[in-house]
C-alpha cells in the first residue's frame, strides 16, 4: 500500500511539474529568405509575464509590430494559456544575420529565448498578385535623393534634396522615418519644410506627383569618394487593384510599404596645392575682409578693441581667422569669436569675427602691420588674398619706452590698478609643531570606531530586513518600473506602437504596485472593484479603465499625435489622483 501511495505521489508531482513548466520560445516564418522578402518572428510563452524586452534586431528594419495576442482555452478540464508578441522584419543586407535573445519576467524570474541565425540571399523574384495592394504600391511610390553637385571641393557647399514621387492612382496617408542618414563625413544642416506642397512632375517618363520631404546643406570634411547614406520611410498608402466597383471605379486597398532612397556618392576634390598662400586657414567661398580698431589714440593702461571680420558666403563656421602680429609693448588677450551666420540652400552667409582686447603698457607709437586673409573661390578655382591697411596706435600718456637696459634703474616702477608688481618683502609665518598624541585629532580618530560599529550593526539589520521583505521589494520594483515606462512613453510621443506599449506596461506595473495583483488578474471588473474598495472615486476609476482601452484599441486603429499627448497627460493625472486617494 505504501509503495502504491509513493508511486501515485511521484506521478502527480511529475504531472504538476510538466504542467507548470515555463516555455518561452522564438519562432520564425523562414530561416532563409531574399533581401527583398520579409520575415515574421513570434515570441511565444505559455504563462503570462511582464516587462517583455525584444532583441535589437540588428541588421533588420522593423516594418510591423509588435502585435500582441493572448489565448486562453479550457479543454477536458485542462487549462492552457498562450501569449505571443509578433514582429515583421525587412533585412538590410545579405549574409548571415542573427535574431538575438528576447526576455520576459514571469513570477520574478527572467526567461530568455535562444538566438536564431537567418540566411539572407540576394533579391529573389516574387510572383506579383495584380490585386495585391503592396505590390501595386511598391510600383507606384518612389523615394529619390537629388544631389546638386557630384564633385565638390573640400568645404564647398552642396545640397541633397529628398523627393517622394507618387503616381496619380495612389494616395499616401502618412509616413514615418525608419532610418535617417547620419552624414558622418559632412558638416550638415537640415532645412525644414514649413509646409509640404504637392508638385506635378515625371518619374521615368511617366506623370507623377511629388513632395519635397527634406533639404540638407552639406559641407564635405574629407576628400575622395564619400557616401551619402539613404533615407528609409515606412509609408501608409491606398493602392489601386485590378478590381472595380459597380460604377466602374478601381477599388483601392490600404497597404504599408517601406521605400528607400538610393545610396548616392560624391567625389570630393582636394584644394589645389599650387598657389596656396601662407595666410590660408581653410576658408572656401567668396568673402570680404576688414580690420578695425575701436580707437587709435589713448593713454597707457587703457584698452582698445581690434576686430577682424570676414563677411560673405562660404564655410563661415569651419575656418579660423588669421592672428595679428603686434608689438611686444601691447598686452594682447585671447580673442572673443563671434559668428552671425544664416544657413539656407545657398550655403552659409553672414560674418565671422574675432575681437582682440589690447592694453598698451607704455607711451609711444605702435604700428599694427597689414593682416592678410586668404580664401579659395570654387567658382574661379583660384586662391584670393585680401589685406587690411596699416593701423597706428598712439599712446599719449604713460611710462616712457625703455630704450636700453641702462635706463631701467632710472625709471620708477609704477603699480597700476590692473596689475600689481611682485612684492619684495615676504611675510612668512612658521608652522605650528603640535604633537599628534593627545591632540583633538588623535581622540577623534580613537572614538570614531566606537561610534561607527553600533551604526553599522543597526544598518545591517535594516538592510537584511529590507532584503527579506520579498513582497515589499516586488511592489517597490513594480512601482519603479511604472514610473520608468511612463517616462519611456513620454519619449515615444509620435511613435504610436512604442508609445502605447510603454503606456500599457506603465499601467500594469502601477496596478501591481498599488493593488498587489498579478497581470493575469487584471480584468476590468476586478480592477474597478479593487479601486473602489480602496476608496478611489468612480470618475478616477473610469478614467483609468479608459486608458487601458486606449492601449488596446491602438493595436488595431491609427492614432494621432494629439491623441497620444492627451493620453499621456491623462495617465499622469490619473496616477496622481489615485496616489492621493489610496
Coordinates of C-alpha atoms in Angstrom, one line a residue:
X1 CA 0.0 0.0 0.0
X2 CA 2.9 2.4 0.9
X3 CA 4.5 1.6 -2.5
X4 CA 1.3 2.4 -4.4
X5 CA 1.0 5.7 -2.5
X6 CA 4.6 6.7 -3.2
X7 CA 4.1 5.8 -6.9
X8 CA 0.9 7.9 -7.1
X9 CA 2.6 10.9 -5.5
X10 CA 5.5 10.6 -7.9
X11 CA 3.1 10.6 -10.9
X12 CA 1.2 13.6 -9.5
X13 CA 4.3 15.5 -8.9
X14 CA 5.7 14.8 -12.4
X15 CA 2.4 15.8 -14.0
X16 CA 2.2 19.0 -11.9
X17 CA 5.9 19.9 -12.8
X18 CA 5.2 19.3 -16.5
X19 CA 2.1 21.4 -16.4
X20 CA 3.8 24.3 -14.6
X21 CA 7.0 24.4 -16.7
X22 CA 7.5 27.8 -18.3
X23 CA 8.0 27.8 -22.1
X24 CA 9.4 30.9 -23.9
X25 CA 10.4 30.4 -27.5
X26 CA 11.2 32.4 -30.7
X27 CA 9.6 31.1 -33.9
X28 CA 10.4 32.4 -37.4
X29 CA 8.4 32.1 -40.6
X30 CA 11.5 31.0 -42.5
X31 CA 15.3 30.8 -41.9
X32 CA 16.4 31.5 -45.5
X33 CA 14.9 34.5 -47.4
X34 CA 15.8 37.1 -50.1
X35 CA 16.9 40.6 -49.2
X36 CA 13.6 41.8 -50.8
X37 CA 11.4 39.5 -48.7
X38 CA 10.0 39.9 -45.2
X39 CA 10.4 37.7 -42.1
X40 CA 7.9 37.1 -39.3
X41 CA 9.2 36.3 -35.8
X42 CA 6.9 35.2 -33.0
X43 CA 7.9 35.2 -29.3
X44 CA 5.6 32.7 -27.6
X45 CA 5.1 31.9 -23.9
X46 CA 2.7 29.5 -22.1
X47 CA 2.4 31.7 -19.0
X48 CA 1.7 35.4 -18.6
X49 CA 4.7 37.6 -18.0
X50 CA 5.7 41.2 -17.6
X51 CA 8.4 43.6 -18.9
X52 CA 8.9 41.9 -22.3
X53 CA 12.1 43.1 -23.9
X54 CA 12.6 42.3 -27.6
X55 CA 16.1 41.9 -29.2
X56 CA 17.7 44.8 -31.0
X57 CA 17.0 43.2 -34.5
X58 CA 20.4 44.3 -35.7
X59 CA 20.6 44.0 -39.5
X60 CA 16.8 44.2 -39.8
X61 CA 14.3 47.0 -40.1
X62 CA 11.1 46.5 -38.1
X63 CA 8.3 47.2 -40.6
X64 CA 5.4 45.8 -38.4
X65 CA 4.7 45.1 -34.8
X66 CA 4.9 44.4 -32.0
X67 CA 1.5 42.7 -32.3
X68 CA 0.3 41.0 -29.2
X69 CA -2.2 38.2 -29.0
X70 CA -3.5 36.2 -25.9
X71 CA -5.3 32.8 -26.0
X72 CA -6.9 31.0 -23.1
X73 CA -8.5 27.6 -23.5
X74 CA -10.2 25.0 -21.2
X75 CA -10.4 21.5 -22.9
X76 CA -11.4 18.4 -21.0
X77 CA -10.8 20.1 -17.7
X78 CA -7.3 21.2 -18.6
X79 CA -6.5 24.9 -18.9
X80 CA -4.0 26.3 -21.4
X81 CA -2.6 29.8 -21.9
X82 CA -0.6 31.3 -24.8
X83 CA 0.7 34.8 -25.3
X84 CA 2.6 35.9 -28.4
X85 CA 4.5 39.0 -29.5
X86 CA 4.9 39.2 -33.3
X87 CA 7.2 41.3 -35.4
X88 CA 7.6 41.7 -39.2
X89 CA 11.2 42.3 -40.3
X90 CA 12.9 43.5 -43.5
X91 CA 16.6 42.5 -43.9
X92 CA 19.0 45.4 -44.6
X93 CA 21.8 43.4 -46.2
X94 CA 22.7 39.9 -47.4
X95 CA 24.7 37.4 -45.3
X96 CA 24.1 35.6 -42.1
X97 CA 22.1 37.7 -39.6
X98 CA 21.2 36.8 -36.0
X99 CA 18.0 37.4 -34.1
X100 CA 19.2 37.9 -30.5
X101 CA 17.6 36.9 -27.2
X102 CA 14.2 38.3 -26.1
X103 CA 13.5 38.5 -22.4
X104 CA 10.3 38.1 -20.3
X105 CA 9.8 38.2 -16.5
X106 CA 7.5 35.5 -15.1
X107 CA 6.9 35.3 -11.3
X108 CA 10.1 37.2 -10.6
X109 CA 12.3 35.0 -12.9
X110 CA 13.7 36.3 -16.2
X111 CA 13.5 33.9 -19.2
X112 CA 15.3 34.3 -22.5
X113 CA 14.9 32.8 -25.9
X114 CA 17.6 31.0 -27.9
X115 CA 19.2 33.2 -30.7
X116 CA 18.3 32.2 -34.3
X117 CA 20.5 32.6 -37.3
X118 CA 18.9 33.8 -40.5
X119 CA 20.5 33.4 -44.0
X120 CA 19.7 36.4 -46.3
X121 CA 20.4 35.9 -50.0
X122 CA 20.2 38.3 -52.9
X123 CA 16.9 39.6 -54.2
X124 CA 14.5 36.8 -55.3
X125 CA 11.8 37.0 -57.9
X126 CA 8.4 37.2 -56.3
X127 CA 5.2 36.4 -58.2
X128 CA 3.1 39.5 -58.2
X129 CA -0.6 39.4 -57.5
X130 CA -2.4 42.0 -59.5
X131 CA -4.8 42.6 -56.7
X132 CA -2.1 42.8 -54.0
X133 CA -2.0 46.4 -52.8
X134 CA 1.6 46.1 -51.5
X135 CA 2.9 45.1 -54.9
X136 CA 0.9 47.9 -56.6
X137 CA 2.1 50.5 -54.1
X138 CA 5.8 49.5 -54.5
X139 CA 5.5 50.1 -58.2
X140 CA 3.8 53.5 -57.8
X141 CA 5.7 55.1 -54.9
X142 CA 9.4 56.1 -55.2
X143 CA 11.9 58.0 -52.9
X144 CA 14.6 59.9 -54.7
X145 CA 17.7 61.7 -53.5
X146 CA 18.9 64.5 -55.8
X147 CA 22.4 65.9 -55.3
X148 CA 23.2 69.4 -56.5
X149 CA 26.9 68.7 -57.2
X150 CA 28.7 65.4 -57.7
X151 CA 32.3 66.7 -57.5
X152 CA 32.5 69.5 -54.9
X153 CA 35.7 70.8 -53.4
X154 CA 36.6 70.2 -49.8
X155 CA 34.4 72.5 -47.7
X156 CA 32.4 73.6 -50.7
X157 CA 28.6 73.7 -50.1
X158 CA 26.1 71.5 -52.0
X159 CA 22.6 70.2 -51.2
X160 CA 20.8 66.9 -51.2
X161 CA 17.0 67.0 -51.7
X162 CA 14.8 64.1 -50.9
X163 CA 11.6 63.8 -53.0
X164 CA 8.7 61.3 -52.7
X165 CA 7.1 60.5 -56.0
X166 CA 3.6 59.1 -56.0
X167 CA 1.5 58.0 -59.0
X168 CA -1.8 59.7 -59.6
X169 CA -3.7 56.4 -58.8
X170 CA -2.2 56.0 -55.4
X171 CA -2.9 58.0 -52.2
X172 CA -0.5 58.5 -49.3
X173 CA -2.0 58.7 -45.8
X174 CA 1.2 59.3 -43.8
X175 CA 4.8 58.2 -43.2
X176 CA 7.5 57.9 -40.6
X177 CA 11.2 57.6 -40.8
X178 CA 12.8 54.2 -40.3
X179 CA 16.4 55.2 -40.9
X180 CA 17.8 58.8 -41.4
X181 CA 21.2 59.5 -43.0
X182 CA 23.9 60.4 -40.5
X183 CA 26.2 62.4 -42.8
X184 CA 29.2 61.3 -40.9
X185 CA 31.8 62.8 -43.3
X186 CA 30.0 66.1 -43.7
X187 CA 29.1 69.2 -41.8
X188 CA 25.3 69.2 -42.3
X189 CA 22.3 71.4 -41.7
X190 CA 18.7 70.3 -42.5
X191 CA 16.4 73.0 -43.9
X192 CA 13.0 72.2 -42.5
X193 CA 9.9 72.3 -44.8
X194 CA 7.4 74.5 -43.1
X195 CA 4.6 73.2 -45.3
X196 CA 4.5 70.2 -47.7
X197 CA 3.5 71.3 -51.1
X198 CA 2.5 68.9 -53.9
X199 CA 4.2 69.4 -57.3
X200 CA 3.5 67.9 -60.7
X201 CA 6.4 66.1 -62.3
X202 CA 7.5 63.0 -64.0
X203 CA 9.3 59.8 -63.0
X204 CA 10.9 57.6 -65.6
X205 CA 8.9 59.4 -68.3
X206 CA 5.5 58.9 -66.6
X207 CA 3.4 61.7 -64.9
X208 CA 3.8 61.7 -61.1
X209 CA 3.1 64.0 -58.2
X210 CA 5.8 64.6 -55.7
X211 CA 6.6 66.4 -52.4
X212 CA 9.9 67.6 -51.1
X213 CA 10.5 65.9 -47.7
X214 CA 13.8 67.3 -46.7
X215 CA 16.6 69.6 -48.0
X216 CA 20.0 69.3 -46.4
X217 CA 23.0 71.5 -46.8
X218 CA 26.3 69.6 -46.8
X219 CA 30.0 70.7 -46.5
X220 CA 32.3 67.7 -47.1
X221 CA 35.1 67.3 -44.5
X222 CA 37.1 64.7 -46.3
X223 CA 38.4 64.2 -49.8
X224 CA 37.8 61.2 -52.0
X225 CA 34.6 59.2 -52.7
X226 CA 32.1 59.8 -49.9
X227 CA 28.8 58.0 -49.4
X228 CA 25.5 59.8 -48.6
X229 CA 23.5 57.3 -46.6
X230 CA 20.0 56.5 -47.7
X231 CA 16.8 57.7 -46.2
X232 CA 14.2 55.0 -45.4
X233 CA 10.5 55.6 -44.9
X234 CA 7.5 53.5 -43.7
X235 CA 4.5 54.7 -45.7
X236 CA 0.8 54.1 -45.4
X237 CA -0.9 54.1 -48.8
X238 CA -4.2 53.4 -50.5
X239 CA -3.1 51.4 -53.6
X240 CA -5.3 50.5 -56.6
X241 CA -6.2 46.9 -57.5
X242 CA -7.5 45.4 -60.8
X243 CA -11.0 45.1 -59.3
X244 CA -13.7 47.7 -59.9
X245 CA -16.9 48.6 -58.1
X246 CA -20.4 48.7 -59.6
X247 CA -19.7 52.2 -61.0
X248 CA -16.5 51.1 -62.8
X249 CA -14.1 52.8 -60.4
X250 CA -11.0 50.9 -59.4
X251 CA -11.1 49.6 -55.9
X252 CA -8.2 50.7 -53.6
X253 CA -6.9 48.9 -50.6
X254 CA -4.7 50.1 -47.7
X255 CA -1.1 48.9 -47.5
X256 CA 2.1 49.6 -45.6
X257 CA 5.3 49.7 -47.6
X258 CA 8.9 50.6 -47.0
X259 CA 10.8 52.8 -49.5
X260 CA 14.4 53.7 -49.5
X261 CA 16.3 56.4 -51.5
X262 CA 19.2 55.0 -53.5
X263 CA 22.7 55.5 -52.0
X264 CA 24.4 58.5 -53.6
X265 CA 28.2 59.0 -53.8
X266 CA 30.1 62.2 -54.4
X267 CA 33.8 62.6 -55.4
X268 CA 35.2 65.4 -53.2
X269 CA 38.2 67.1 -54.7
X270 CA 41.1 68.3 -52.6
X271 CA 42.0 72.0 -52.7
X272 CA 44.9 72.7 -55.0
X273 CA 48.4 73.0 -53.5
X274 CA 49.7 75.2 -56.3
X275 CA 49.4 78.8 -55.4
X276 CA 48.1 78.2 -51.8
X277 CA 49.1 81.3 -49.7
X278 CA 50.7 81.0 -46.3
X279 CA 47.8 83.0 -44.8
X280 CA 45.2 80.4 -46.0
X281 CA 43.3 79.0 -42.9
X282 CA 40.6 76.9 -44.7
X283 CA 38.1 79.5 -45.9
X284 CA 36.2 78.3 -49.0
X285 CA 33.7 80.6 -50.7
X286 CA 33.5 84.3 -51.6
X287 CA 34.4 86.8 -48.8
X288 CA 35.2 90.4 -47.9
X289 CA 37.7 91.2 -45.1
X290 CA 38.3 94.2 -42.8
X291 CA 40.2 95.1 -39.7
X292 CA 39.0 97.9 -37.4
X293 CA 40.3 99.4 -34.2
X294 CA 37.9 101.0 -31.6
X295 CA 40.3 103.8 -31.0
X296 CA 43.8 104.8 -32.3
X297 CA 44.7 107.4 -29.6
X298 CA 44.6 106.5 -25.9
X299 CA 46.7 106.5 -22.7
X300 CA 48.7 103.7 -21.2
X301 CA 46.6 101.1 -19.4
X302 CA 43.6 102.0 -21.4
X303 CA 42.0 99.2 -23.5
X304 CA 41.1 99.2 -27.2
X305 CA 39.4 96.5 -29.4
X306 CA 40.9 95.2 -32.6
X307 CA 38.3 93.4 -34.7
X308 CA 38.9 91.1 -37.6
X309 CA 35.8 90.3 -39.7
X310 CA 35.3 88.1 -42.7
X311 CA 31.9 88.6 -44.5
X312 CA 30.3 86.7 -47.4
X313 CA 29.1 83.3 -48.4
X314 CA 31.0 80.2 -47.6
X315 CA 32.0 77.9 -44.8
X316 CA 31.9 80.6 -42.2
X317 CA 31.7 78.2 -39.2
X318 CA 34.5 76.0 -40.4
X319 CA 37.6 78.2 -40.6
X320 CA 39.7 80.4 -38.3
X321 CA 40.7 84.0 -38.9
X322 CA 44.4 84.9 -39.1
X323 CA 46.2 86.2 -36.0
X324 CA 47.6 89.7 -35.9
X325 CA 51.3 90.3 -35.3
X326 CA 51.5 93.1 -32.7
X327 CA 54.4 94.9 -31.0
X328 CA 55.6 93.3 -27.7
X329 CA 54.7 96.5 -25.8
X330 CA 51.0 95.9 -26.4
X331 CA 49.3 93.5 -24.0
X332 CA 47.0 91.2 -26.0
X333 CA 44.2 89.0 -24.6
X334 CA 42.7 85.9 -26.2
X335 CA 40.1 86.8 -28.8
X336 CA 36.4 86.6 -28.5
X337 CA 34.9 84.9 -31.5
X338 CA 31.5 85.9 -32.8
X339 CA 29.6 84.4 -35.7
X340 CA 26.4 85.8 -37.3
X341 CA 25.6 83.2 -39.8
X342 CA 22.4 82.4 -41.7
X343 CA 22.0 78.9 -43.3
X344 CA 20.0 78.4 -46.4
X345 CA 20.1 76.2 -49.5
X346 CA 22.7 78.6 -51.0
X347 CA 25.1 77.9 -48.1
X348 CA 26.2 79.9 -45.1
X349 CA 26.0 83.6 -45.3
X350 CA 27.0 86.3 -42.8
X351 CA 30.1 87.1 -40.9
X352 CA 32.8 85.5 -38.7
X353 CA 34.6 87.9 -36.3
X354 CA 37.5 87.8 -33.8
X355 CA 37.8 90.7 -31.3
X356 CA 41.1 91.2 -29.5
X357 CA 41.4 93.4 -26.4
X358 CA 44.7 95.3 -26.4
X359 CA 46.2 97.2 -23.5
X360 CA 49.3 99.3 -24.2
X361 CA 51.8 99.5 -21.2
X362 CA 54.0 102.4 -22.2
X363 CA 53.9 105.7 -24.1
X364 CA 54.7 105.6 -27.8
X365 CA 53.5 105.0 -31.3
X366 CA 52.8 101.4 -32.3
X367 CA 52.0 100.4 -35.9
X368 CA 49.9 97.3 -36.5
X369 CA 51.1 95.8 -39.8
X370 CA 48.6 94.8 -42.5
X371 CA 46.8 91.5 -41.9
X372 CA 46.3 89.1 -44.8
X373 CA 43.2 86.9 -45.2
X374 CA 43.2 84.2 -48.0
X375 CA 40.3 82.1 -49.2
X376 CA 39.6 79.6 -52.1
X377 CA 36.9 80.6 -54.6
X378 CA 35.3 77.4 -56.1
X379 CA 33.7 79.5 -58.9
X380 CA 37.1 80.6 -60.3
X381 CA 39.0 77.7 -58.8
X382 CA 41.6 80.1 -57.5
X383 CA 43.0 81.4 -54.2
X384 CA 42.4 85.1 -53.4
X385 CA 44.1 87.2 -50.8
X386 CA 42.8 90.3 -49.1
X387 CA 44.9 92.7 -47.0
X388 CA 43.9 95.3 -44.4
X389 CA 45.5 98.7 -44.1
X390 CA 48.2 99.5 -41.5
X391 CA 46.8 100.9 -38.2
X392 CA 48.9 103.1 -36.0
X393 CA 48.1 103.2 -32.2
X394 CA 49.3 106.4 -30.5
X395 CA 49.7 106.1 -26.7
X396 CA 50.0 109.7 -25.4
X397 CA 50.4 109.4 -21.6
X398 CA 52.2 106.8 -19.6
X399 CA 55.6 105.5 -18.8
X400 CA 58.2 106.1 -21.4
X401 CA 59.5 103.3 -23.6
X402 CA 62.8 101.7 -22.3
X403 CA 65.4 102.3 -24.9
X404 CA 68.1 100.2 -23.2
X405 CA 68.8 98.2 -20.0
X406 CA 71.0 101.1 -18.7
X407 CA 67.9 103.3 -18.2
X408 CA 65.9 100.7 -16.4
X409 CA 67.2 101.8 -13.0
X410 CA 66.4 105.5 -13.6
X411 CA 62.7 104.9 -14.4
X412 CA 60.5 104.2 -11.3
X413 CA 58.2 101.3 -11.5
X414 CA 54.5 102.3 -11.0
X415 CA 51.8 100.0 -9.7
X416 CA 48.6 100.0 -11.8
X417 CA 45.1 99.1 -11.0
X418 CA 45.0 96.2 -13.4
X419 CA 48.3 94.6 -12.4
X420 CA 50.3 94.5 -9.1
X421 CA 54.0 94.0 -9.2
X422 CA 55.7 91.2 -7.2
X423 CA 56.2 92.0 -3.5
X424 CA 59.8 92.4 -2.3
X425 CA 59.1 91.5 1.3
X426 CA 57.6 88.1 2.2
X427 CA 55.7 87.9 5.5
X428 CA 56.1 84.3 6.3
X429 CA 54.8 82.5 9.4
X430 CA 56.3 79.5 11.0
X431 CA 54.2 76.3 11.1
X432 CA 53.0 75.0 14.5
X433 CA 54.8 71.9 15.6
X434 CA 52.0 70.5 17.8
X435 CA 52.3 66.8 18.9
X436 CA 49.8 64.3 17.4
X437 CA 49.3 62.1 20.5
X438 CA 46.8 63.7 22.9
X439 CA 45.5 66.2 20.3
X440 CA 41.9 66.6 19.3
X441 CA 42.5 64.8 16.1
X442 CA 44.0 61.8 18.0
X443 CA 41.0 61.4 20.3
X444 CA 38.6 62.0 17.4
X445 CA 40.1 59.1 15.4
X446 CA 40.2 56.9 18.5
X447 CA 36.4 57.5 19.2
X448 CA 35.3 57.1 15.6
X449 CA 35.2 53.2 15.6
X450 CA 33.2 53.2 18.9
X451 CA 30.5 55.3 17.3
X452 CA 30.5 53.7 13.8
X453 CA 30.3 50.0 14.9
X454 CA 26.8 50.3 16.5
X455 CA 25.6 52.2 13.5
X456 CA 27.0 49.6 11.1
X457 CA 25.2 46.8 13.1
X458 CA 21.9 48.8 13.0
X459 CA 22.3 49.4 9.3
X460 CA 23.0 45.7 8.6
X461 CA 19.8 44.7 10.4
X462 CA 17.7 47.2 8.5
X463 CA 19.3 46.0 5.2
X464 CA 18.6 42.4 6.0
X465 CA 15.0 43.2 6.9
X466 CA 14.7 45.1 3.6
X467 CA 16.1 42.3 1.6
X468 CA 13.9 39.7 3.3
X469 CA 10.7 41.7 2.5
X470 CA 10.1 39.8 -0.7
X471 CA 6.6 41.2 -1.2
X472 CA 7.5 44.7 -0.5
X473 CA 10.5 44.5 -2.8
X474 CA 8.3 43.2 -5.6
X475 CA 5.8 46.0 -5.1
X476 CA 8.6 48.7 -5.0
X477 CA 10.1 47.2 -8.1
X478 CA 6.8 47.3 -9.9
X479 CA 6.2 50.9 -8.9
X480 CA 9.7 51.9 -10.1
X481 CA 9.0 50.1 -13.4
X482 CA 5.7 52.0 -13.7
X483 CA 7.5 55.4 -13.4
X484 CA 10.2 54.2 -15.9
X485 CA 7.7 53.1 -18.5
X486 CA 5.7 56.4 -18.1
X487 CA 9.0 58.2 -18.9
X488 CA 9.5 55.9 -21.9
X489 CA 6.0 56.7 -23.1
X490 CA 6.8 60.4 -23.0
X491 CA 10.0 59.9 -25.1
X492 CA 8.0 57.9 -27.6
X493 CA 5.3 60.5 -28.3
X494 CA 4.7 60.4 -32.0
X495 CA 5.5 56.7 -32.4
X496 CA 2.2 55.0 -31.8
X497 CA 3.3 51.5 -31.3
X498 CA 6.2 52.2 -28.9
X499 CA 4.1 54.8 -27.0
X500 CA 1.1 52.7 -26.3
X501 CA 3.2 49.6 -25.5
X502 CA 5.2 51.6 -22.9
X503 CA 1.9 53.2 -21.5
X504 CA 0.3 49.8 -21.1
X505 CA 3.4 48.5 -19.2
X506 CA 3.2 51.6 -17.0
X507 CA -0.4 51.0 -16.1
X508 CA 0.0 47.3 -15.5
X509 CA 3.1 47.8 -13.2
X510 CA 1.3 50.6 -11.4
X511 CA -1.7 48.3 -10.6
X512 CA 0.7 45.5 -9.4
X513 CA 2.4 48.0 -7.1
X514 CA -0.7 49.7 -5.7
X515 CA -3.3 46.8 -5.6
X516 CA -0.9 43.8 -5.2
X517 CA -2.3 41.9 -8.1
X518 CA -0.8 40.0 -11.0
X519 CA -1.2 40.7 -14.7
X520 CA -3.4 37.6 -15.2
X521 CA -5.9 39.0 -12.6
X522 CA -6.2 42.4 -14.4
X523 CA -9.8 42.2 -15.8
X524 CA -11.7 45.5 -16.0
X525 CA -14.3 44.3 -13.4
X526 CA -11.6 43.2 -11.0
X527 CA -9.7 46.5 -11.3
X528 CA -12.8 48.5 -10.9
X529 CA -13.9 46.6 -7.8
X530 CA -10.4 46.8 -6.2
X531 CA -10.0 50.6 -6.9
X532 CA -13.5 51.4 -5.5
X533 CA -12.9 49.2 -2.4
X534 CA -9.7 51.2 -1.7
X535 CA -11.6 54.5 -1.8
X536 CA -10.9 55.7 -5.3
X537 CA -13.7 57.7 -6.9
X538 CA -15.8 56.4 -9.7
X539 CA -14.6 59.2 -12.0
X540 CA -11.0 58.3 -11.5
X541 CA -11.7 54.6 -11.9
X542 CA -13.5 55.2 -15.2
X543 CA -10.6 57.4 -16.5
X544 CA -8.1 54.6 -15.6
X545 CA -10.1 52.0 -17.4
X546 CA -10.5 54.2 -20.5
X547 CA -6.7 54.5 -20.7
X548 CA -6.4 50.7 -20.7
X549 CA -9.0 50.6 -23.5
X550 CA -7.0 53.2 -25.5
X551 CA -3.9 51.0 -25.3
X552 CA -5.9 48.0 -26.6
X553 CA -7.5 50.0 -29.4
X554 CA -4.1 51.4 -30.5
X555 CA -3.1 47.9 -31.7
X556 CA -5.7 47.9 -34.4
X557 CA -6.5 51.6 -35.2
X558 CA -4.2 54.5 -36.0
X559 CA -3.9 57.3 -33.5
X560 CA -2.9 61.0 -33.9
X561 CA -0.1 62.8 -32.1
X562 CA -2.7 64.9 -30.3
X563 CA -4.5 61.8 -29.0
X564 CA -1.2 60.4 -27.8
X565 CA -0.4 63.6 -26.0
X566 CA -3.9 63.6 -24.4
X567 CA -3.5 60.0 -23.2
X568 CA -0.1 60.8 -21.7
X569 CA -1.4 63.8 -19.8
X570 CA -4.4 61.8 -18.7
X571 CA -2.2 58.9 -17.4
X572 CA -0.1 61.3 -15.4
X573 CA -3.2 63.0 -13.9
X574 CA -5.0 59.7 -13.1
X575 CA -1.9 58.1 -11.5
X576 CA -1.5 61.3 -9.4
X577 CA -5.2 61.2 -8.4
X578 CA -5.1 57.5 -7.4
X579 CA -1.9 58.2 -5.3
X580 CA -3.8 60.9 -3.4
X581 CA -6.9 58.8 -2.8
X582 CA -5.3 55.5 -1.8

